Short mmCIF file of C-alpha atoms and ligand atoms in Angstrom, two decimals:
data_model
loop_
_atom_site.label_atom_id
_atom_site.label_comp_id
_atom_site.label_asym_id
_atom_site.label_seq_id
_atom_site.Cartn_x
_atom_site.Cartn_y
_atom_site.Cartn_z
CA MET O 543 -165.63 45.71 -70.93
CA ALA O 544 -166.81 49.30 -71.26
CA ASP O 545 -169.23 48.87 -68.41
CA GLN O 546 -166.48 47.86 -65.89
CA PRO O 547 -164.80 50.90 -64.02
CA LEU O 548 -160.80 51.53 -64.82
CA ALA O 549 -158.72 49.87 -62.20
CA ASP O 550 -157.26 52.46 -59.42
CA THR O 551 -154.84 50.28 -57.82
CA ILE O 552 -152.43 47.52 -58.79
CA VAL O 553 -150.65 45.28 -56.36
CA LEU O 554 -147.67 43.66 -57.43
CA PHE O 555 -147.32 40.28 -55.83
CA GLY O 556 -143.59 39.36 -56.09
CA GLY O 557 -142.72 43.18 -56.10
CA THR O 558 -138.85 42.82 -55.04
CA GLY O 559 -138.39 39.91 -57.86
CA ASP O 560 -136.86 40.33 -61.15
CA LEU O 561 -140.00 40.92 -63.46
CA ALA O 562 -141.44 43.70 -61.16
CA GLN O 563 -137.85 45.38 -60.98
CA LYS O 564 -137.13 44.97 -64.67
CA MET O 565 -140.41 45.24 -66.37
CA LEU O 566 -143.21 46.19 -64.21
CA PHE O 567 -141.87 48.98 -62.22
CA PRO O 568 -140.50 50.74 -65.47
CA SER O 569 -143.65 49.93 -67.32
CA LEU O 570 -146.01 51.72 -64.72
CA PHE O 571 -143.31 54.58 -64.34
CA PHE O 572 -143.32 55.15 -68.45
CA LEU O 573 -147.30 54.85 -68.41
CA ASP O 574 -147.44 57.58 -65.76
CA ALA O 575 -144.73 59.71 -67.66
CA ASP O 576 -147.33 59.42 -70.74
CA GLY O 577 -150.14 60.59 -68.72
CA PHE O 578 -151.86 57.07 -68.48
CA LEU O 579 -152.32 56.77 -64.71
CA ALA O 580 -155.02 58.54 -63.34
CA ASP O 581 -154.51 60.74 -60.38
CA GLY O 582 -155.46 58.47 -57.73
CA PHE O 583 -153.71 55.54 -59.14
CA ARG O 584 -151.87 53.49 -56.70
CA ILE O 585 -149.07 50.83 -56.72
CA ILE O 586 -148.68 48.33 -53.91
CA ALA O 587 -145.85 45.95 -53.85
CA THR O 588 -145.64 42.79 -51.68
CA ALA O 589 -143.47 40.47 -50.90
CA ARG O 590 -142.30 38.31 -47.69
CA ALA O 591 -139.19 40.40 -46.88
CA GLU O 592 -139.77 43.42 -44.47
CA LEU O 593 -138.57 46.64 -46.22
CA GLU O 594 -138.28 50.13 -44.91
CA ALA O 595 -140.58 52.35 -47.16
CA ASP O 596 -137.50 54.41 -47.96
CA ALA O 597 -135.32 51.44 -49.04
CA PHE O 598 -138.23 49.90 -51.24
CA VAL O 599 -138.65 53.45 -53.07
CA ALA O 600 -134.93 53.53 -53.44
CA GLN O 601 -135.02 49.98 -54.87
CA VAL O 602 -137.39 50.99 -57.35
CA LYS O 603 -135.97 53.92 -58.54
CA GLU O 604 -132.77 52.52 -59.32
CA ALA O 605 -134.63 49.92 -60.97
CA VAL O 606 -136.51 52.48 -63.03
CA GLY O 607 -133.64 54.57 -63.85
CA ALA O 608 -131.75 51.57 -65.45
CA ARG O 609 -134.25 51.05 -67.62
CA ALA O 610 -134.70 54.77 -68.57
CA GLY O 611 -130.82 54.82 -69.41
CA SER O 612 -129.25 57.86 -70.80
CA SER O 613 -132.37 59.64 -71.13
CA GLY O 614 -132.82 59.79 -67.23
CA LEU O 615 -135.46 60.03 -65.11
CA ASP O 616 -137.77 63.37 -65.21
CA ALA O 617 -137.40 64.63 -61.56
CA LYS O 618 -141.27 65.73 -61.86
CA VAL O 619 -142.74 62.63 -63.06
CA TRP O 620 -140.44 60.60 -60.56
CA ASP O 621 -141.97 62.71 -57.62
CA ARG O 622 -145.47 61.95 -58.92
CA PHE O 623 -144.82 58.29 -59.63
CA ALA O 624 -143.02 57.66 -56.02
CA LYS O 625 -146.15 59.19 -54.37
CA ARG O 626 -147.97 56.07 -55.71
CA LEU O 627 -145.54 53.43 -54.17
CA SER O 628 -146.22 51.53 -50.92
CA TYR O 629 -144.93 48.49 -49.92
CA VAL O 630 -146.29 45.63 -47.62
CA GLY O 631 -144.16 42.78 -46.27
CA ALA O 632 -146.66 40.04 -46.32
CA ASP O 633 -146.69 36.22 -46.55
CA ALA O 634 -149.85 36.38 -49.56
CA THR O 635 -150.23 32.91 -49.37
CA THR O 636 -152.30 33.13 -45.86
CA PRO O 637 -155.14 34.83 -44.98
CA ASP O 638 -153.32 36.89 -42.36
CA GLY O 639 -151.00 38.15 -45.01
CA ALA O 640 -153.81 39.01 -47.35
CA LYS O 641 -155.81 40.84 -44.99
CA GLU O 642 -152.52 43.26 -44.36
CA LEU O 643 -153.14 43.58 -48.03
CA ARG O 644 -156.46 44.34 -47.78
CA ALA O 645 -155.85 47.00 -45.11
CA ALA O 646 -153.16 48.58 -47.02
CA ILE O 647 -155.41 48.71 -50.36
CA GLY O 648 -158.58 50.25 -48.19
CA GLU O 649 -162.33 50.26 -49.05
CA GLY O 650 -163.88 51.06 -52.54
CA ARG O 651 -161.14 50.58 -54.56
CA THR O 652 -160.57 48.89 -57.94
CA PRO O 653 -157.92 46.76 -57.57
CA ILE O 654 -155.54 44.54 -59.93
CA TYR O 655 -153.77 41.50 -58.27
CA TYR O 656 -150.60 41.05 -60.31
CA LEU O 657 -149.16 37.65 -59.71
CA ALA O 658 -145.34 37.99 -60.49
CA LEU O 659 -144.81 34.78 -58.44
CA SER O 660 -144.04 30.90 -59.02
CA PRO O 661 -147.22 29.36 -60.54
CA SER O 662 -147.04 26.68 -58.00
CA ILE O 663 -148.39 28.86 -55.36
CA TYR O 664 -151.19 30.80 -57.33
CA GLY O 665 -153.89 28.48 -55.83
CA ARG O 666 -152.88 29.19 -52.43
CA VAL O 667 -152.58 33.36 -53.18
CA CYS O 668 -156.18 32.91 -54.76
CA LYS O 669 -157.60 31.12 -51.44
CA ALA O 670 -155.99 33.42 -49.15
CA LEU O 671 -157.61 36.24 -51.29
CA ALA O 672 -161.20 34.81 -51.21
CA ALA O 673 -160.83 34.15 -47.38
CA ALA O 674 -160.02 37.76 -46.73
CA ASP O 675 -162.99 38.86 -49.07
CA MET O 676 -160.74 40.49 -51.66
CA ALA O 677 -161.95 39.08 -55.07
CA GLY O 678 -164.77 41.57 -55.63
CA PRO O 679 -166.81 41.58 -59.04
CA ASN O 680 -164.42 44.51 -60.43
CA THR O 681 -161.15 42.94 -59.22
CA ARG O 682 -158.84 41.55 -62.00
CA ILE O 683 -155.86 39.06 -61.45
CA VAL O 684 -152.99 38.57 -63.65
CA LEU O 685 -151.05 35.74 -64.28
CA GLU O 686 -147.72 35.21 -65.45
CA LYS O 687 -146.55 32.34 -67.70
CA PRO O 688 -146.08 29.42 -67.40
CA ILE O 689 -149.47 28.34 -66.26
CA GLY O 690 -148.62 24.30 -65.53
CA ARG O 691 -145.91 22.44 -67.16
CA ASP O 692 -148.28 19.86 -69.06
CA LEU O 693 -152.09 19.97 -69.70
CA GLU O 694 -153.01 18.26 -66.25
CA SER O 695 -150.80 21.11 -64.10
CA SER O 696 -152.24 23.57 -65.99
CA LYS O 697 -155.98 22.48 -65.42
CA LEU O 698 -155.36 22.22 -61.89
CA THR O 699 -153.94 26.17 -61.48
CA ASN O 700 -156.71 27.17 -63.87
CA ALA O 701 -159.23 25.31 -61.84
CA GLU O 702 -157.89 26.78 -58.37
CA VAL O 703 -157.75 30.46 -59.82
CA ALA O 704 -161.29 29.74 -61.11
CA GLU O 705 -162.75 28.78 -57.95
CA VAL O 706 -161.96 32.42 -56.71
CA PHE O 707 -162.22 34.65 -59.93
CA PRO O 708 -164.37 34.44 -63.16
CA GLU O 709 -162.75 34.06 -66.45
CA GLU O 710 -163.64 37.51 -67.60
CA SER O 711 -161.48 38.51 -64.58
CA ILE O 712 -158.28 36.58 -65.36
CA PHE O 713 -155.75 38.02 -67.54
CA ARG O 714 -153.23 35.44 -68.58
CA ILE O 715 -150.11 37.24 -69.97
CA ASP O 716 -148.01 36.34 -72.77
CA HIS O 717 -145.66 39.44 -73.06
CA TYR O 718 -145.40 38.50 -76.76
CA LEU O 719 -148.88 39.93 -77.47
CA GLY O 720 -147.67 43.34 -76.03
CA LYS O 721 -144.99 43.76 -78.45
CA GLU O 722 -145.61 46.36 -81.05
CA THR O 723 -144.77 44.42 -84.04
CA VAL O 724 -146.47 41.66 -82.81
CA GLN O 725 -149.83 43.71 -82.79
CA ASN O 726 -148.70 45.11 -86.08
CA LEU O 727 -149.24 41.82 -87.66
CA LEU O 728 -152.79 42.34 -87.02
CA ALA O 729 -153.00 45.79 -88.42
CA LEU O 730 -151.02 44.12 -91.75
CA ARG O 731 -153.53 41.21 -92.14
CA PHE O 732 -156.60 42.85 -91.55
CA ALA O 733 -155.89 46.70 -92.49
CA ASN O 734 -154.91 46.29 -95.85
CA THR O 735 -156.56 44.58 -98.52
CA LEU O 736 -153.42 43.36 -100.29
CA PHE O 737 -152.59 40.54 -98.40
CA GLU O 738 -155.49 38.74 -97.18
CA PRO O 739 -156.79 37.08 -100.68
CA LEU O 740 -152.91 35.66 -100.83
CA TRP O 741 -153.01 34.68 -97.28
CA ASN O 742 -153.80 30.56 -98.06
CA ASN O 743 -152.01 27.74 -99.46
CA LEU O 744 -152.71 28.37 -103.21
CA THR O 745 -150.09 31.43 -103.01
CA ILE O 746 -148.20 30.75 -99.69
CA ASP O 747 -145.58 28.34 -99.64
CA HIS O 748 -144.48 27.71 -96.19
CA VAL O 749 -143.76 29.95 -93.31
CA GLN O 750 -140.82 30.26 -91.07
CA ILE O 751 -141.06 31.41 -87.32
CA THR O 752 -137.37 32.23 -85.55
CA VAL O 753 -137.04 33.36 -82.07
CA ALA O 754 -133.48 33.31 -81.52
CA GLU O 755 -131.41 34.41 -78.68
CA THR O 756 -127.65 35.02 -78.09
CA GLU O 757 -128.10 34.57 -74.17
CA GLY O 758 -127.66 31.53 -72.20
CA VAL O 759 -129.75 30.05 -69.59
CA GLY O 760 -127.42 31.04 -66.72
CA ASP O 761 -128.52 31.14 -63.08
CA ARG O 762 -131.81 30.90 -64.43
CA TRP O 763 -131.35 26.92 -64.69
CA PRO O 764 -133.59 25.89 -61.44
CA TYR O 765 -136.44 27.07 -63.49
CA TYR O 766 -135.38 26.48 -67.07
CA ASP O 767 -134.17 22.89 -66.20
CA GLU O 768 -137.89 21.62 -65.88
CA TYR O 769 -139.30 23.33 -68.75
CA GLY O 770 -136.93 23.48 -71.70
CA ALA O 771 -137.36 25.62 -74.76
CA LEU O 772 -140.70 23.43 -75.71
CA ARG O 773 -142.34 24.52 -72.34
CA ASP O 774 -140.74 27.83 -72.01
CA MET O 775 -140.94 29.33 -75.48
CA VAL O 776 -142.86 27.09 -78.08
CA GLN O 777 -145.97 26.32 -76.02
CA ASN O 778 -146.62 30.25 -75.26
CA HIS O 779 -144.69 32.91 -77.49
CA MET O 780 -144.02 30.74 -80.49
CA LEU O 781 -147.71 29.36 -80.76
CA GLN O 782 -149.05 32.69 -80.23
CA LEU O 783 -147.22 34.11 -83.27
CA LEU O 784 -148.42 31.33 -85.24
CA CYS O 785 -152.21 31.73 -84.24
CA LEU O 786 -151.87 35.42 -85.46
CA VAL O 787 -150.52 34.59 -88.53
CA ALA O 788 -152.62 31.63 -89.36
CA MET O 789 -155.93 32.45 -87.46
CA GLU O 790 -159.21 33.62 -89.70
CA PRO O 791 -160.14 36.91 -89.77
CA PRO O 792 -161.94 37.78 -86.36
CA ALA O 793 -165.06 39.85 -86.62
CA ASP O 794 -163.81 42.74 -84.86
CA MET O 795 -161.15 43.37 -81.96
CA GLU O 796 -163.44 42.25 -79.02
CA PRO O 797 -161.50 39.44 -76.56
CA ASP O 798 -163.53 36.56 -77.64
CA SER O 799 -163.70 37.52 -80.95
CA VAL O 800 -159.96 37.16 -81.58
CA ARG O 801 -159.60 34.50 -78.96
CA ASN O 802 -162.03 32.28 -80.75
CA GLU O 803 -160.22 32.18 -83.92
CA LYS O 804 -156.49 31.59 -82.21
CA VAL O 805 -158.49 28.39 -80.41
CA LYS O 806 -159.68 27.15 -84.04
CA VAL O 807 -155.92 27.28 -85.18
CA LEU O 808 -154.75 25.33 -81.81
CA ARG O 809 -157.39 22.81 -82.76
CA SER O 810 -156.22 22.03 -86.24
CA LEU O 811 -152.68 21.65 -85.11
CA ARG O 812 -151.81 18.18 -86.58
CA PRO O 813 -150.53 15.97 -83.35
CA VAL O 814 -146.97 14.98 -83.63
CA THR O 815 -146.80 11.35 -82.92
CA ARG O 816 -144.03 8.57 -82.10
CA ALA O 817 -144.33 7.56 -85.64
CA ASP O 818 -142.88 11.12 -87.08
CA VAL O 819 -141.46 12.73 -84.33
CA GLN O 820 -138.00 12.17 -85.44
CA THR O 821 -138.75 13.75 -88.89
CA VAL O 822 -140.57 16.91 -87.65
CA SER O 823 -138.48 18.16 -84.55
CA VAL O 824 -135.20 18.40 -83.35
CA ARG O 825 -134.01 18.74 -79.76
CA GLY O 826 -130.73 20.76 -79.06
CA GLN O 827 -128.72 21.50 -76.04
CA TYR O 828 -125.82 24.13 -76.12
CA THR O 829 -122.42 22.94 -75.51
CA ALA O 830 -119.11 25.25 -75.03
CA GLY O 831 -118.56 27.72 -77.75
CA VAL O 832 -117.88 31.39 -78.82
CA ALA O 833 -121.06 33.54 -78.75
CA GLY O 834 -120.81 37.20 -79.28
CA GLY O 835 -117.25 37.28 -79.76
CA GLN O 836 -116.74 35.91 -76.11
CA SER O 837 -116.33 32.19 -75.13
CA ALA O 838 -119.40 30.65 -73.36
CA ALA O 839 -120.03 27.80 -71.24
CA GLY O 840 -122.17 24.72 -72.29
CA TYR O 841 -125.90 24.65 -70.53
CA GLU O 842 -124.49 21.46 -68.42
CA SER O 843 -121.68 23.28 -67.01
CA GLU O 844 -124.22 26.26 -66.06
CA ARG O 845 -126.46 23.57 -64.46
CA GLY O 846 -123.73 21.88 -62.84
CA GLN O 847 -124.30 18.40 -63.94
CA ALA O 848 -125.68 16.18 -66.84
CA SER O 849 -129.23 17.01 -68.22
CA ASP O 850 -131.45 16.25 -70.72
CA THR O 851 -133.50 19.59 -70.94
CA GLU O 852 -133.46 20.96 -74.55
CA THR O 853 -132.34 24.67 -75.17
CA PHE O 854 -133.05 24.31 -78.86
CA VAL O 855 -136.02 22.94 -80.82
CA ALA O 856 -136.91 23.16 -84.23
CA LEU O 857 -140.42 21.99 -85.28
CA ARG O 858 -142.43 21.38 -88.49
CA VAL O 859 -145.85 22.25 -87.92
CA ASP O 860 -148.89 21.35 -90.13
CA ILE O 861 -152.12 23.03 -89.81
CA ASP O 862 -154.83 20.50 -90.81
CA ASN O 863 -157.62 23.02 -92.08
CA TRP O 864 -158.60 24.41 -95.64
CA ARG O 865 -156.60 27.47 -95.78
CA TRP O 866 -153.24 25.76 -94.73
CA ALA O 867 -153.35 22.22 -95.71
CA GLY O 868 -150.36 21.61 -97.49
CA VAL O 869 -148.44 24.49 -96.14
CA PRO O 870 -145.56 23.52 -93.38
CA PHE O 871 -144.88 25.98 -90.68
CA PHE O 872 -141.34 25.76 -89.42
CA LEU O 873 -140.47 27.07 -85.70
CA ARG O 874 -137.09 26.89 -84.42
CA THR O 875 -136.08 28.87 -81.01
CA GLY O 876 -133.06 28.63 -78.95
CA LYS O 877 -130.35 29.90 -76.40
CA ARG O 878 -126.95 30.85 -77.35
CA LEU O 879 -127.38 31.14 -81.21
CA PRO O 880 -125.20 33.47 -83.24
CA GLU O 881 -127.79 36.47 -83.20
CA ARG O 882 -130.91 37.80 -81.42
CA ARG O 883 -133.54 37.66 -83.96
CA THR O 884 -137.29 37.38 -83.78
CA GLN O 885 -138.71 36.96 -87.18
CA ILE O 886 -141.84 35.65 -88.97
CA ALA O 887 -141.14 34.97 -92.97
CA ILE O 888 -144.20 34.40 -95.21
CA GLN O 889 -142.09 32.56 -98.38
CA PHE O 890 -144.93 33.21 -101.32
CA LYS O 891 -144.84 30.26 -104.16
CA PRO O 892 -142.92 31.21 -107.51
CA VAL O 893 -144.72 32.45 -110.26
CA PRO O 894 -146.77 29.64 -111.88
CA HIS O 895 -145.49 30.16 -115.44
CA SER O 896 -142.48 32.56 -116.21
CA ILE O 897 -142.44 34.85 -119.42
CA PHE O 898 -138.75 35.35 -119.11
CA ASP O 899 -136.22 33.11 -120.53
CA GLY O 900 -132.54 32.63 -120.21
CA ALA O 901 -130.43 34.80 -117.44
CA ALA O 902 -133.83 36.66 -116.25
CA LYS O 903 -135.80 33.10 -115.83
CA ALA O 904 -132.87 32.05 -113.58
CA ASP O 905 -132.80 35.17 -111.72
CA MET O 906 -136.31 34.67 -110.26
CA VAL O 907 -136.95 34.42 -106.95
CA ALA O 908 -140.13 33.93 -105.29
CA ASN O 909 -141.84 36.67 -102.97
CA ARG O 910 -141.20 36.76 -99.37
CA LEU O 911 -142.61 38.92 -96.68
CA VAL O 912 -140.58 39.41 -93.68
CA ILE O 913 -141.45 40.84 -90.25
CA ASP O 914 -138.65 41.43 -88.05
CA LEU O 915 -139.87 41.68 -84.28
CA GLN O 916 -136.79 42.02 -82.71
CA PRO O 917 -134.12 43.42 -82.54
CA ASP O 918 -135.32 46.08 -85.14
CA GLU O 919 -139.12 46.43 -85.69
CA ASP O 920 -139.03 46.00 -89.78
CA ILE O 921 -141.23 44.74 -92.26
CA GLU O 922 -139.76 43.91 -95.73
CA LEU O 923 -141.65 42.67 -98.84
CA LEU O 924 -138.88 41.25 -101.30
CA LEU O 925 -140.42 41.69 -105.01
CA MET O 926 -138.63 41.01 -108.21
CA ASN O 927 -137.43 44.05 -109.96
CA LYS O 928 -135.66 44.89 -113.45
CA ALA O 929 -132.10 45.06 -113.07
CA PRO O 930 -130.73 48.75 -114.12
CA GLY O 931 -129.00 48.94 -117.47
CA LEU O 932 -128.41 46.91 -120.54
CA ALA O 933 -128.14 43.41 -121.20
CA GLN O 934 -127.03 41.86 -124.31
CA ARG O 935 -130.77 40.37 -124.75
CA GLY O 936 -133.59 40.81 -122.86
CA MET O 937 -133.13 41.87 -119.26
CA ARG O 938 -132.19 41.28 -115.87
CA LEU O 939 -133.85 40.66 -112.67
CA GLN O 940 -133.09 41.13 -109.15
CA SER O 941 -135.08 40.50 -105.65
CA LEU O 942 -135.42 44.01 -103.67
CA PRO O 943 -136.84 44.70 -100.64
CA LEU O 944 -140.30 47.27 -100.27
CA SER O 945 -139.18 48.07 -96.80
CA LEU O 946 -141.12 49.60 -93.77
CA SER O 947 -138.89 50.44 -91.04
CA LEU O 948 -140.69 51.70 -88.04
CA ALA O 949 -137.40 53.36 -86.53
CA LYS O 950 -137.09 55.57 -89.50
CA ALA O 951 -141.06 55.87 -90.14
CA TYR O 952 -141.53 57.16 -86.83
CA SER O 953 -139.97 59.69 -84.80
CA GLY O 954 -140.93 62.07 -81.59
CA PRO O 955 -142.41 60.28 -78.59
CA ASN O 956 -144.34 57.35 -80.07
CA ALA O 957 -141.01 56.23 -81.48
CA ARG O 958 -139.76 55.33 -78.27
CA ARG O 959 -139.37 51.53 -77.99
CA ARG O 960 -142.30 50.54 -75.37
CA ILE O 961 -141.71 47.56 -73.01
CA ALA O 962 -144.41 44.94 -73.94
CA TYR O 963 -145.88 45.13 -70.60
CA GLU O 964 -146.80 48.98 -70.99
CA ARG O 965 -149.56 47.81 -73.37
CA LEU O 966 -150.69 45.16 -71.46
CA ILE O 967 -150.99 46.63 -68.09
CA LEU O 968 -152.90 49.12 -69.53
CA ASP O 969 -155.28 46.98 -70.92
CA VAL O 970 -155.66 45.25 -67.56
CA ILE O 971 -156.41 48.72 -66.13
CA GLN O 972 -158.79 49.48 -68.79
CA ASN O 973 -160.36 45.68 -68.40
CA ASN O 974 -159.45 44.71 -72.43
CA SER O 975 -158.46 41.22 -72.50
CA THR O 976 -157.90 41.12 -76.35
CA LEU O 977 -154.29 40.67 -75.82
CA PHE O 978 -154.59 37.92 -73.34
CA VAL O 979 -154.78 34.29 -73.45
CA ARG O 980 -157.92 32.65 -72.30
CA ARG O 981 -157.92 29.34 -70.46
CA ASP O 982 -159.00 27.04 -73.42
CA GLU O 983 -156.26 28.78 -75.56
CA VAL O 984 -153.61 27.88 -72.83
CA GLU O 985 -155.16 24.12 -72.29
CA ARG O 986 -155.32 23.43 -76.09
CA ALA O 987 -151.75 24.44 -76.39
CA TRP O 988 -150.75 22.27 -73.69
CA GLU O 989 -152.46 19.59 -75.10
CA TRP O 990 -150.54 19.82 -78.41
CA ILE O 991 -147.02 20.36 -76.49
CA ASP O 992 -147.89 17.43 -74.27
CA GLY O 993 -148.06 15.40 -77.60
CA VAL O 994 -144.76 16.33 -78.56
CA ALA O 995 -143.07 16.10 -75.41
CA ASP O 996 -144.63 12.36 -74.92
CA ALA O 997 -143.40 11.75 -78.41
CA TRP O 998 -139.89 12.36 -77.38
CA ARG O 999 -140.11 10.65 -74.38
CA GLU O 1000 -141.55 7.64 -75.74
CA SER O 1001 -138.85 7.49 -78.43
CA GLY O 1002 -135.89 8.10 -76.33
CA MET O 1003 -135.21 11.54 -78.11
CA ALA O 1004 -132.03 13.20 -76.45
CA PRO O 1005 -131.00 16.66 -77.16
CA LYS O 1006 -128.40 16.90 -79.93
CA PRO O 1007 -125.52 19.13 -78.77
CA TYR O 1008 -124.52 22.36 -80.59
CA ALA O 1009 -122.04 24.63 -80.06
CA ALA O 1010 -122.90 27.89 -78.19
CA GLY O 1011 -122.73 30.51 -81.22
CA SER O 1012 -123.98 28.43 -83.63
CA TRP O 1013 -127.38 27.82 -85.47
CA GLY O 1014 -128.47 24.81 -83.49
CA PRO O 1015 -127.89 20.97 -84.45
CA ALA O 1016 -127.79 19.84 -87.90
CA GLY O 1017 -130.47 17.88 -87.43
CA ALA O 1018 -132.45 21.62 -87.63
CA PHE O 1019 -130.98 21.94 -91.20
CA ALA O 1020 -132.13 18.50 -92.27
CA LEU O 1021 -135.52 18.98 -91.11
CA ILE O 1022 -136.26 21.85 -93.30
CA GLU O 1023 -134.16 20.45 -96.02
CA ARG O 1024 -136.11 17.16 -96.18
CA SER O 1025 -138.98 19.50 -98.05
CA ASP O 1026 -136.56 21.36 -100.31
CA ARG O 1027 -136.67 24.60 -98.18
CA ALA O 1028 -134.24 26.11 -96.25
CA TRP O 1029 -134.06 28.51 -93.22
CA TYR O 1030 -133.10 32.03 -93.75
CA ASP O 1031 -130.23 33.02 -91.92
C1 LIG X 311 -139.42 34.44 -71.70
C2 LIG X 311 -138.68 33.37 -71.56
O1 LIG X 311 -140.89 33.96 -71.46
O2 LIG X 311 -139.39 35.07 -72.75
C3 LIG X 311 -137.20 33.44 -71.47
O3 LIG X 311 -139.38 32.55 -70.27
C4 LIG X 311 -137.08 34.22 -72.84
O4 LIG X 311 -136.39 32.28 -71.46
C5 LIG X 311 -137.85 35.21 -72.92
O5 LIG X 311 -135.48 34.53 -72.73
C6 LIG X 311 -137.84 36.36 -74.15
O6 LIG X 311 -138.40 37.20 -74.01
P1 LIG X 311 -137.91 38.65 -75.24
O7 LIG X 311 -138.92 39.81 -75.06
O8 LIG X 311 -136.73 38.94 -74.75
O9 LIG X 311 -137.93 38.00 -76.27
#
């Protein structure tokens, strides 16, 4: 890592697309504003369309301006940033297109190739880059998810890319790993002595991971209908969160130290089989309803025809290892849920024996650690506390949060909520792949997900309807209540 030069050029394939406009250009701009881009750093966007240089720069300015919002664009920073930009209209799947890019990059550079493209053409782009002799020892390639739709297709894509780039040059993005609070999970677990001794099945009762979105699928259905919530969210973001909660302490923050531990968790996930799929999983699909105070269409009417794609998944996941035996992880994610919330809740066990009796005994609530990732970044530890005042006899107890609100704790430049991609792009520039997903990790995750998808198919489990604006089908409540627990809504 340290002996690799910093990248000095980033080539954004799919440079006119949604991801580039909404996330990548704004992230690069903010990195520049904060002094993280070296003087000669260049940004080359490429797509098939022919685009005049001025029109391209105007497009980027609009995208960055939209993201900067009311704070606006600092004119000096924008001028510096605009000088870094250039655009090449080319078909990057052909050797001729790649050669045009090569000419635009010039000699002696250390480029990053960022593929914000349909994964189905990753292989062809890599071949074209190889044919144009553009895959040198210091070049890095960034791949967006989804890498494959199942284990087989993921292996194929990974193998095609591996023919051209060695694993240490491949950066597979999961943008959740760039989120501040996701990294904070590492700090919370491994920079405090407090939690680690308790972080196991002796003290923890269960874990809940919720990624709830209010948005529907809308015009993304051509992609979404082929993937569904299981492949779009669980295979990557949710399993990554689960891994960070469940992994053993890595020796250090080196890429392979962290990723080895995550892979061990993925290998310990209990496979879902046809025999238990109905008890450990729920599929749902939203129908018309009211979401965010407005009436919302159902998924099938957005899609324009019947579909058996799920827009909601709930799962009970068991990790078969010493630390987690008997501690279920409940996962749920869905579109058109009542609120946007990404949250990890660690539910501790009740005290082994209560010294309190009467009303105080009934007041007792087991401790819970709640990590909110979105929309707010907060950490709360729910602790039992004596309620102030006098009681006729004994005392009353109350559960109160010890809160760490990141918004309140930090002010100044570091308080700005960063786009997850800022951290990740900076890491690629510096050649640090700790927050990127290794090939075996992606493949192990697919292997487990394939088990769920196969069990659904074999048992004919169609998605159950739920009204837009509700917390998913009734089965999602039954799934967790079956073990005498409940979702924290
Ligand atoms: C993407 C999924 O990876 O993550 C989308 O494809 C989803 O369907 C999005 O909406 C959620 O990301 P975030 O950062 O808004 O929680």
